[in-house]
Structures are given as C-alpha cells and as structure tokens.
Amino acid sequence: MIQFTCDYTRTAVPEVLEALAKAKNQYTGYGEDEITAEAARMIRHLTGDENVAVHFLLGGTQTNSTVIAAALRTHQSVVAATTGHINVHETGAIEASGHKVTVIQTEDGKLSAEAVDECLTTHEKDPNVEHIVQPAMVYISNPTELGTLYSLKELTALAEVCRKHEVLLYMDGARLGYGLAADENDLTLKEITKLTDAYYLGGTKCGTLFGEALVIKNPMLKKDFRYIMKQRGALLAKGFLLGLQFRTMFDGESLEDTLYYKYARHAICEAQKIRATLKACNVPLLLDSPTNQLFPQFTEKTLSRLKRDFVFDIWSPTLVRIATDWSTHPEETEKLISTIRGEFCNSPF
Amino acid sequence: MIQFTCDYTRTAVPEVLEALAKAKNQYTGYGEDEITAEAARMIRHLTGDENVAVHFLLGGTQTNSTVIAAALRTHQSVVAATTGHINVHETGAIEASGHKVTVIQTEDGKLSAEAVDECLTTHEKDPNVEHIVQPAMVYISNPTELGTLYSLKELTALAEVCRKHEVLLYMDGARLGYGLAADENDLTLKEITKLTDAYYLGGTKCGTLFGEALVIKNPMLKKDFRYIMKQRGALLAKGFLLGLQFRTMFDGESLEDTLYYKYARHAICEAQKIRATLKACNVPLLLDSPTNQLFPQFTEKTLSRLKRDFVFDIWSPTLVRIATDWSTHPEETEKLISTIRGEFCNSPF
Amino acid sequence: MIQFTCDYTRTAVPEVLEALAKAKNQYTGYGEDEITAEAARMIRHLTGDENVAVHFLLGGTQTNSTVIAAALRTHQSVVAATTGHINVHETGAIEASGHKVTVIQTEDGKLSAEAVDECLTTHEKDPNVEHIVQPAMVYISNPTELGTLYSLKELTALAEVCRKHEVLLYMDGARLGYGLAADENDLTLKEITKLTDAYYLGGTKCGTLFGEALVIKNPMLKKDFRYIMKQRGALLAKGFLLGLQFRTMFDGESLEDTLYYKYARHAICEAQKIRATLKACNVPLLLDSPTNQLFPQFTEKTLSRLKRDFVFDIWSPTLVRIATDWSTHPEETEKLISTIRGEFCNSPF
Amino acid sequence: MIQFTCDYTRTAVPEVLEALAKAKNQYTGYGEDEITAEAARMIRHLTGDENVAVHFLLGGTQTNSTVIAAALRTHQSVVAATTGHINVHETGAIEASGHKVTVIQTEDGKLSAEAVDECLTTHEKDPNVEHIVQPAMVYISNPTELGTLYSLKELTALAEVCRKHEVLLYMDGARLGYGLAADENDLTLKEITKLTDAYYLGGTKCGTLFGEALVIKNPMLKKDFRYIMKQRGALLAKGFLLGLQFRTMFDGESLEDTLYYKYARHAICEAQKIRATLKACNVPLLLDSPTNQLFPQFTEKTLSRLKRDFVFDIWSPTLVRIATDWSTHPEETEKLISTIRGEFCNSPF
C-alpha cells in the first residue's frame, strides 16, 4: 500500500539523518548550544531582518498554543477561520490556555482583510464590549488547511487591517515550505517577515524528523518567550537535535538554495502531476489547491478501486485528501496517476 | 425616562428588602447558616427530589462557569447554541476555565435534540476523534436569550439524546421564573429536575438583589462543589444574604404559591400587554416570544419617537429588546402601549 | 451565644441598609450608573490621585484573582507570604487562573523588603532562569491575616524593592478600614495610593453587605479591566448596589469623616478593650495585633468556660481568633471581658 | 572540555540511531503505527501487567503536566517535595494547567509516608476544608532530583497512605533507568507498577534522542488520555519515531536484558567510580547518592582547578552536580578521577 494520507509518513530527508548520525559531540542543553545558534542565524539571514527572534519548538499544536499563550491577556481571543487548525484539530489547546477562538466563516480556508476588518470593527463598536472577548490576534495558516495560498496582495491587506486595529498577525506555517515552493506563490520569506508579527517555518511536514522554526518580530512577543516555551514543554532537553536539523535544512544564501526549499519543490512537482491528471479526468476538486494537498471528490466506485493500492485521508465518504511530500517517490506518483487515468479516462493520454 | 432595557434595573421585591432590614442576628459565614439551609430545603421541596443539592451563587456568568468547570475534564467542551450566553456574553469565562464552547447554529436560540444528536454523533465517529475537543455537556438556556421556551416534549427529547451519548444536560435559568410563568409554558420544576443534570433558578433578574439558586442532581457534579464555588469567588462571606432572599422568594407549598412565581407572573402579564399591542399594530417581531423579552423591529421614525420617553436595549439600528420584570409598573406599560398605538395605529382601540 | 468568630456575621451598617431601602429608581446595569460613578469619585478624592481607576467587585477572593489574572503573563507568579490569603484560603483561585504563588516564609504575616529583594534577586541570577516562574507581582495584605500592620517605613522600602525589580505591588485590603483606624497605624490612604500599584478597600468585613472597592494606579492594569471583571463574574448586573453602599460609606472630605472610618474605629476600640484585658490577665498572644483580630492562647479549661457563651474561630486546640467588627455591641465586649477576667484574674479590676 | 553537567549532552545510543537510519517505510501518524504498538507491548510485558496503558510523550515537563491535567479536577492539587521538579523547574507548568503544587519540606528530595499522611489528614480535618485546595495526587520522582532512591519499603508505605486517603500516586521516572540499575535499588518495575497509579520510564536522559514512556494503571487516568496528549502538544505527528526508539531500548524478556537497563548500568558504574574517589578524598557530599548524579562540595581552589577541564552544573559557588550517563566514556571518568585525586589526595592510590 502506498500512503498519500499526509506529509509525515517517513522519518526525514537523508541529509538530516546524516547530520544526526555524525553528531558525536557533547552539546549544551535546552537549545543553548552553538549549532542551534547557527541554525537561528541562518534563518534570520533568510528573513532579511537581523532583529527577529528564532526559536525551535517540537510541533504545530505546541507552537500555536505557546505563541498564543504568550501573546494574549486573559480576556483576549484569537481570530481564525472556522477551518483553522487551532479551531478544529488541536483538542482545545487554545482554550486550555484560557483563550477563545473567535471564528470567521470562510469557503477556502483563508481570512480576507474585509472579513477581519468587519469582525474587529463589530467588536469595537459593541455597546457591551466588555461582555465579549476582545480579539487581539489574527491566526492564519499558509498554506491553509485546504491547501490554498495567500497572495502578497491579500497578506498586505490583512496586515494593514491588523495594524489599524492594533491586533497581532500570526501565520501558522506548518506547510510553509510547500507554500513558498508553489508555482502560484508570490510571497517571499522577507515579505512574510515584514507583514506578520510571528510565523513558523514547519519542519515536521517538510522533511525534518520533527520541529518547527518560529520567527518572532513583535517585541512584546519576543520578551520572555523561552520561559513560556519551557512552561509548555517546548524547551527540548536535547535542543541541539532541532539545531542540527534546521541548520541542515536552511543552509543557503537564499531560500531557493536551501534543502528546505528544494525538497518542498519536489513535493509540489509530484502534486502538480496528480493535479493535472485529476483535472484531465474531470475529477471534481473541493478547491483547486496549488500546494501539496489535493482534495478530489471521487465516485464510490473509483475510490473503492484506488483503495486497493493507496491510502488517503478520508474527509467524507468520497472526498479525500491526497498529500505528497518531500519523500514522495516519482514511481509512487506515477502509479497513482496511471490508476486514476485507468479509472476515469479509459483512454491513453 | 422609563427603562425597558432589561430585567435588572431596580433593587429587589419589597419582601426581600424587608427580610434584609429585619435580619439583625449574627449568622455563620459562607452559607453554613440555618437560613440558607432553610432556603435550600424549600427549593428541594419544590423540585420534588429530596436528593438534589442546592447552592446559592452570585450571578449568571459565575454560576455557568463554576458548573462547567466542575463538570468537565480538560479535553472536554460544552455544546451551546451560537446565541448562547456562555458563547457570546461572558467574555470568554468558559474558555478562561480551559474549555471550548462547541457551537450549533440555531434560529430561535434553542438546541433541538436532532442537532445535538448529530453534533455528538459526528464527534464520536470522527476518525481523528482525539484531535477534537470532546463534547461532554449540553448547555441550554430556558427561556433562551431570544425569549423562547423549551416545551416538555423538546426537553424530554434533548434529555434522551444527552443520556444516549452520556453527556450532561445543564439549563441556564437566569430567567427561569419568567419561563415557568409564561402562558405557553408546559414544563414544571419537577420535570426540569428529572430531565436535567443541573439548572439554576435565577434570582438577579427575577426579583432578588442578586443571586442564583443552583440545583444539582448529578452525583459527580455534586461532589466537592463548594470547593469549586470558593475557587471561583462564589462562596459569599455573608452567604446568609442569599439565604434570606431565596427563603423569602421560595416559601410555598407549590411553585405557584411562591413570591418567585407571583412576581414572574406579573412581569409576563405586562409583557403580554405589550406583545398584544405590537401584534395589533403589525410591528414585526424577531421572534414571537412568550416571555418577558420582546424583540420588535420598529421603523426609524417610530423608534426615534419612542426614545423620547423610553430606553430599550438596542440590538441593531431598529431592532430593540423590550424587557419587563417583577418591578414594571402597569402605568409604565400603559404609557408604552399608548405611545406605540399612537405611532402605529393612528386610531383609537 | 455571642460570635466573635469573624467580621462578617451581620448584614450591614444601618446607613447602608437605609440607602438600599430608599433606592426606588431604575438604574443602568453593570456599574454604569451615576451612583456608582459618584462612589468612585468619592474614593478617588480620598486617594489624592484623580487618575486612579476605581472598580467595585463582590468579594476578596474574586478581587484578588481578577487583579492577578489581569496583571500577569502566563509564565509569571505572584510573591506572597506563606500565610497569605491567596496562598492558603482561596482554594487555588490563583493557580486556577494559571499562576503560581511564590512563597516567602514569615513569622508575622508581613513581607519584608529584604526578603522580597532576596527572592527576586535569586530568580534573576538563576542560570536556569527560564525554568522557573518569573515573579512579577508582590501580594501583601494589610492588615495581614495575623492582624499585623505595615508601617509607612516598611511599605516604602517594599515599594522601592518592587520598583527596582520592576514588579507590581498589590495590597489586599479586605480589612484595610481596621488597619487605617488602628492606633499604631501610620499609613494614610494617600501614601498607600502612592506606594502601591493597586489595592482594595474591603467592604464585606468593614460594614457593607458585600463588595470591595479596588483602586488601580498602574496604567497597564487599568487597561481593559472591566473585560476581566466580566470574565471573572465580577461585573454585577445590579452594580448600582455596590455604588449605593460605597457612596454611603465613603462620603466625606477626608477619610476620618467617612462612615467607613468611623465604623472601623469602633471595631478597633472594642478590640482594644479585649486586648488590654488579655494582657492584664497575662494571656499569651500569638502576636500583639493592633487591629480587630486578636489571637489569644487560652488554657483548655478557660476556653471550655468561654465556649459556654461565646463562639470563636478555632485555630488550634487552644489558640483562637477573636474578631470584633463595626457591629460589635459594647455589651458584647463587656460580657467577654468580664468572663475572661473572672477566669484569669480572680480579682476585681 | 568534558561535560559532566547533565545526562542529555549527546544524541542517543548507537542502536537507536541505527534503528532510525534503517526506518525507510511509511508509517501511520500520531503513534497509531505498528512499531509503536510493539514498543508498548514490550513495556507492558516488563511491567507484569497486561492491562496498563503505555503512551510515549516527548519530555518530562510535558509528561508531568499532561498526567496531572488528566488526573485532577479544578479544585485539586498535587503534593510534591519542595525540591520536586514540578515545583521548581517547570516554569509553573502545573499551575498553568490550573493546579496548585502542595509542598512538603524534605531534606533528601523524598516524600515519606508519614509526611504525606500528615499533610492529607490535616487537609481532611480542616474545618474550612473548602477554602483550601484538595490534594488528590502525590508526585514523587525516583531517583529524586537529589539522586536519592525510594526503597521498596518506603514506596509500599507511601502507596498505602495514598490508597487510604484515595489520592493517586504518580512517579516521575525521568531517570528511572539509573534508579533501577543502582546497586542500592531494591525496587523492580513490576513492584513500581503494582504500587503506583502511573509512572514514566524516562528516555531523554537514559539514551534516546527524546521521549518518555508513560505507564498508566489507574482506569480513570487511562480514559481519553490521547485527547489530553493532543491538547498538550504530546501527540507527535511522527509518533513512530518514539516507537522506534523505545522498541530498541525495551526489547528483552526481562528488564536486565534490555538496552535501557544495560546503558543505565554503565552510567551507574561510571558514577560509582567517581563517588568512591570523592569519598576516598573526603570531599563532602550533599547527599550520598547511589545513582548517576553526585553532589560534591569542593573548595573554591579545587573547583577552579577542575573547571579547566570539566564542566559541571553549578548549584552554589562550590556545590556542583556531576552527572554521568549512558554515553560517559571510561576515559572521561578516569580523567576526572585522576584530576580530583591529584587535587585532594596528593598521593598515589
């Protein structure tokens, strides 16, 4: 069986495993080692902002809840799309740290500047404002949980709205590598750094064993951040394991030179082949995602045929998620494509 | 100016003020006095269940968040209507105690058994169930925030769904007096006691200075409840003040004999007069509420005229809430009615 | 039986009850009425600082946990004496809002500037500082839980240490009236306002039915405070009940002119008579408290005799707390004194 | 420089790194893969109880706070020694999940059955019991933070006290491997399983890259545990990484057959050589620890000499912690020993 369920089915890119195998020294604990410092310097360089803080945490849920707990006072909420990961798939981690997720209904997983502006304005104008949680941060994921991407124009508009209302803008970048490597993407890391208060470059889903590289620009959020990491279990004793992996992934003069980008680009190429096939075969797509996640709506019969050889993430009886990643073998892609073609098209291409 | 904004504009019913004025003794603190015990016995008697626990807390937000904090484990949520008070008007009190409010969209402020069943079934069947908060309590308000009422049939069906899924059913009764006294009501206190795990008989909005009488039937929820009250600031040092008020309000062989009921019934009568007038004048109503809250949609012109003499709670430019209560003077009602008639009907009745 | 157990056994001073009986108007809810505004103005006047915020909350535990939740970020703690109310008698309310109480061992319930300086310095110098909660507020009670008082010199030194380390200083004034009215007291309300970031003037134990008047000087703490009150159940629907009571108690050009002071002074006088008797009879005292709480160590035989007519708060088999308050009748005091004399002195005075 | 600072300076035992390098398959996420199931089976086998639940979490702070959040209701506390890791070195993680740590002063880091009995009895007998957090779990670490060990007799007595008072007993086993491998140890894994409600076998400090194997016997604690792991960021996307490591470490018919034990035993042997040297040289020890942590009190001069070649964890100007671990090379130990001897003894052994 070949799994296209998700982007965390295999260990890590070979270079990361090699770096780990070679690390025979003794290192200082809790991320205070020189390798971690070097990894942070590399990422700072790529962001174009020497003043950002870079921290390495273990996973997405932890990163999100740590950032949000660090940012908000007790009466404040974080605004997210109804489909936002923090709203639906973190078992109430945000609420467990005391904060409501204020939701905005969306079709494509993205928050528009207009919708956020309306949400924040409505709150500010409410005559009973104190009876309602105060939105103080906007959470977006890019790519979203539905594989869609923010454009530079959209992110700029959103950032302006956030600044106007004095709320923070935070980007969950669990799959940011795949976003940055997408054909349709027009955002750079430098622009993301300029437009947001914090974001993370996901490692777990983009080729490391685990780990997320959090970039913080906002000074209030930077302050005492390691305390909050420790409190949330995010200060790994062997922090150098994160340093080793991210130093390997982010070594490069520009993002395009890094392994992080190269492996993400590979995943995009594999996804694009599948996307093209689905379109050619007129398989309906929930959304025309440009990233590594595709959401085709198969017929029962076709899905049943595909399930003989492939595993997908099942969203509804016939809607599935197909995800490629840094480790997807072209032969795996090829086999999936030819099976789909065989089912749908009944004709050679 | 006459206020029809809400049901907490005046101090308390005269009998409560008299009881307070006469209380010259020394009493044991924190609700461990004999008066409070007597008030609890009276309420227990009216519920028809000698085993329920009765506690007196200070206000609605406090009561809701204390009950929910007592009931849920860290990964559990409480299900509510989107319009539910805990979801929109308690500044994230539930989230501040660590729990998500899982919302169900409704038209009339009520949760149907079907909608709750679907919500709970969807959770249980989710393949990634552990990634999602676990609904473990259903919160309803009766009357709802929109003035609507649950029927015996509806509450029975809801209770059955809750038992089937092993979740608790909790009723916010901030205005329960007005609900029980409504013409359309077919629920008794004894039935509510049988069908729910906990509920409260609101005092603040129904004639006491402050205070809510919480009735708990569920054994798990009863356990150690006073600890949790103390932690949440709900164990009033002079707890006998609550005992004094609720003993005054609930002294009676049956509910209908109590001051609580009689004053609620008065408010309903006043509201009914206004409701009849609104209908006679063809003023559109958001919902045809049978309780003490009415939601007419006036024209700008009419509202502007009414605002010369009356204060309402403004919900949108022309939608207002008119609330009567135990203290509404018939002359106040009469003046409102004649002003509305004058505006709308241009004809003598 | 006469109770000397505590200072919250009777309803309220007559003037408060009268004010309540006379209040027949309709008032705006949630403390936004004019009476509450007037009460706040009166208190602001007495503090000598027109810029302080004044809020009225319901009780001590609620006030403490609301202030502390408003002040601290998630990784921060509040420093208190081991005997501090927040550490031992609030059922973990501070921890329930996410914060550790960092304790300092004391003999007399007071925190010395030196001890606090050492505690804060130790934290700052810890090489693993991020692994330890960061103290960010110092909590003191004045009078303390043991009836002792801070002198102007002590409070000034403590305030200097707090400013040096950039932590807030908060005073729990549940019995502040009794402190300000004590013979040994050399602190004024104006000095307390200058030296602390926030404190409250307790009502519950000093003659109101309930309620505490919180004074906030620190701008960060002022911001959005009503949101946090609402979240913690501290925004009373009929907030005017607090306004009515505190307007009655704090009407005066100077503190000494107010009912708050006069009733506190009465309690002190009664306590002083008992204290003099205890000393004359050589009854050992846990501490020589100048306020309304006394802690005599009786013999078993004497205590057994006293228990025939009086109720005390039992701290250990023979150590009791005797508390007077605004309502203590001189005859009650006289009866206690003569019984003690009869037991101990066997001789006319 | 050779580090004896702690037991997490190097990556992992070679067998773990090899297992990782060889893992080329696709695995199901979130610990639902077969390798993780196999690792759990191996550990269950070693505990002698087929019904225990085994979960793999990422680190000690996370494991402790997840277990405690799962176990306690909102008004409950966990009892720990003042030196307990949860009390002093987790940045308030327990409080951040809403719970107080009720502390007992100890000399050697261990909680005696008598001290716990007294603490729990005192609470139960308090007349104001509801005003105080309710201890509901006892937290011990074995070895303790001071390197000391519980004997079978001590743990049995403690377990009996916990059962008598109906509180849970939880053992933090961050260094349990080193405890089980110590010469003075008389506890087996099977006995620990019988006597406690939950405990963990630490991986991070005992040879894995990261990870802790939590064993839960108590049925209430087992229920829904994965939800709470997810909420606390403890459900690693690539959970199979934990399975791979723990399967490698715990493959064996008996504990003594496992790599976990063998590597721990190695660390103990190295520590014992140093301990013998310190004693021979009459270096005062804070405690005569039988495990991998030693706490010698050097003179300034000696410490200054040692610091030329070695790094220790500095506890006070001259008190240091020396830790060996699975990776300590005998030559490193030898060099340390000879340097100490050279300083202290001025004579050949």
GROMACS .gro file of C-alpha atoms in nm, chain B residues 30 32 69-71 73-76 98 123 127-134 220-228 230-232 235, chain D residues 30 32 69-71 73-76 98 123 127-134 220-228 230-232 235:
model
   64
  379TYR     CA    1  -2.012   3.115   5.383
  381GLU     CA    2  -2.341   2.750   5.650
  418ALA     CA    3  -1.551   2.398   3.542
  419ALA     CA    4  -1.684   2.144   3.791
  420ALA     CA    5  -1.821   1.916   3.522
  422ARG     CA    6  -1.217   1.734   3.223
  423THR     CA    7  -0.951   1.937   3.044
  424HIS     CA    8  -1.020   1.795   2.695
  425GLN     CA    9  -1.395   1.838   2.710
  447GLY     CA   10  -0.999   2.593   2.991
  472HIS     CA   11  -1.768   1.372   1.708
  476PRO     CA   12  -1.152   0.902   1.276
  477ASN     CA   13  -0.933   1.168   1.438
  478VAL     CA   14  -1.152   1.194   1.742
  479GLU     CA   15  -0.862   1.270   1.974
  480HIS     CA   16  -0.771   1.580   1.778
  481ILE     CA   17  -1.103   1.740   1.857
  482VAL     CA   18  -1.246   1.852   2.190
  483GLN     CA   19  -1.491   1.604   2.333
  569MET     CA   20  -2.044   1.360   4.010
  570LEU     CA   21  -2.125   1.729   3.984
  571LYS     CA   22  -2.240   1.745   4.346
  572LYS     CA   23  -1.910   1.615   4.476
  573ASP     CA   24  -1.684   1.884   4.623
  574PHE     CA   25  -1.893   2.157   4.463
  575ARG     CA   26  -1.835   2.406   4.744
  576TYR     CA   27  -1.458   2.387   4.686
  577ILE     CA   28  -1.513   2.496   4.330
  579LYS     CA   29  -1.487   2.907   4.671
  580GLN     CA   30  -1.222   2.892   4.399
  581ARG     CA   31  -1.446   3.086   4.161
  584LEU     CA   32  -1.876   3.142   4.830
 1077TYR     CA   33   0.027   1.007   1.574
 1079GLU     CA   34  -0.101   0.461   1.566
 1116ALA     CA   35  -0.402   1.779   3.397
 1117ALA     CA   36  -0.565   1.447   3.317
 1118ALA     CA   37  -0.593   1.343   3.679
 1120ARG     CA   38  -1.042   1.835   3.891
 1121THR     CA   39  -1.014   2.212   3.905
 1122HIS     CA   40  -1.003   2.238   4.286
 1123GLN     CA   41  -0.742   1.972   4.335
 1145GLY     CA   42  -0.479   2.525   3.681
 1170HIS     CA   43  -0.647   1.885   5.497
 1174PRO     CA   44  -1.292   2.297   5.942
 1175ASN     CA   45  -1.261   2.530   5.641
 1176VAL     CA   46  -1.172   2.247   5.410
 1177GLU     CA   47  -1.344   2.403   5.110
 1178HIS     CA   48  -1.126   2.710   5.131
 1179ILE     CA   49  -0.815   2.506   5.065
 1180VAL     CA   50  -0.712   2.313   4.755
 1181GLN     CA   51  -0.779   1.943   4.788
 1267MET     CA   52  -0.977   0.690   3.537
 1268LEU     CA   53  -0.644   0.824   3.418
 1269LYS     CA   54  -0.637   0.592   3.119
 1270LYS     CA   55  -0.970   0.720   2.990
 1271ASP     CA   56  -0.938   0.962   2.697
 1272PHE     CA   57  -0.569   1.009   2.764
 1273ARG     CA   58  -0.479   1.059   2.399
 1274TYR     CA   59  -0.714   1.358   2.378
 1275ILE     CA   60  -0.521   1.522   2.657
 1277LYS     CA   61  -0.302   1.603   2.176
 1278GLN     CA   62  -0.419   1.910   2.365
 1279ARG     CA   63  -0.082   1.939   2.537
 1282LEU     CA   64   0.083   1.358   2.019
   0.00000   0.00000   0.00000
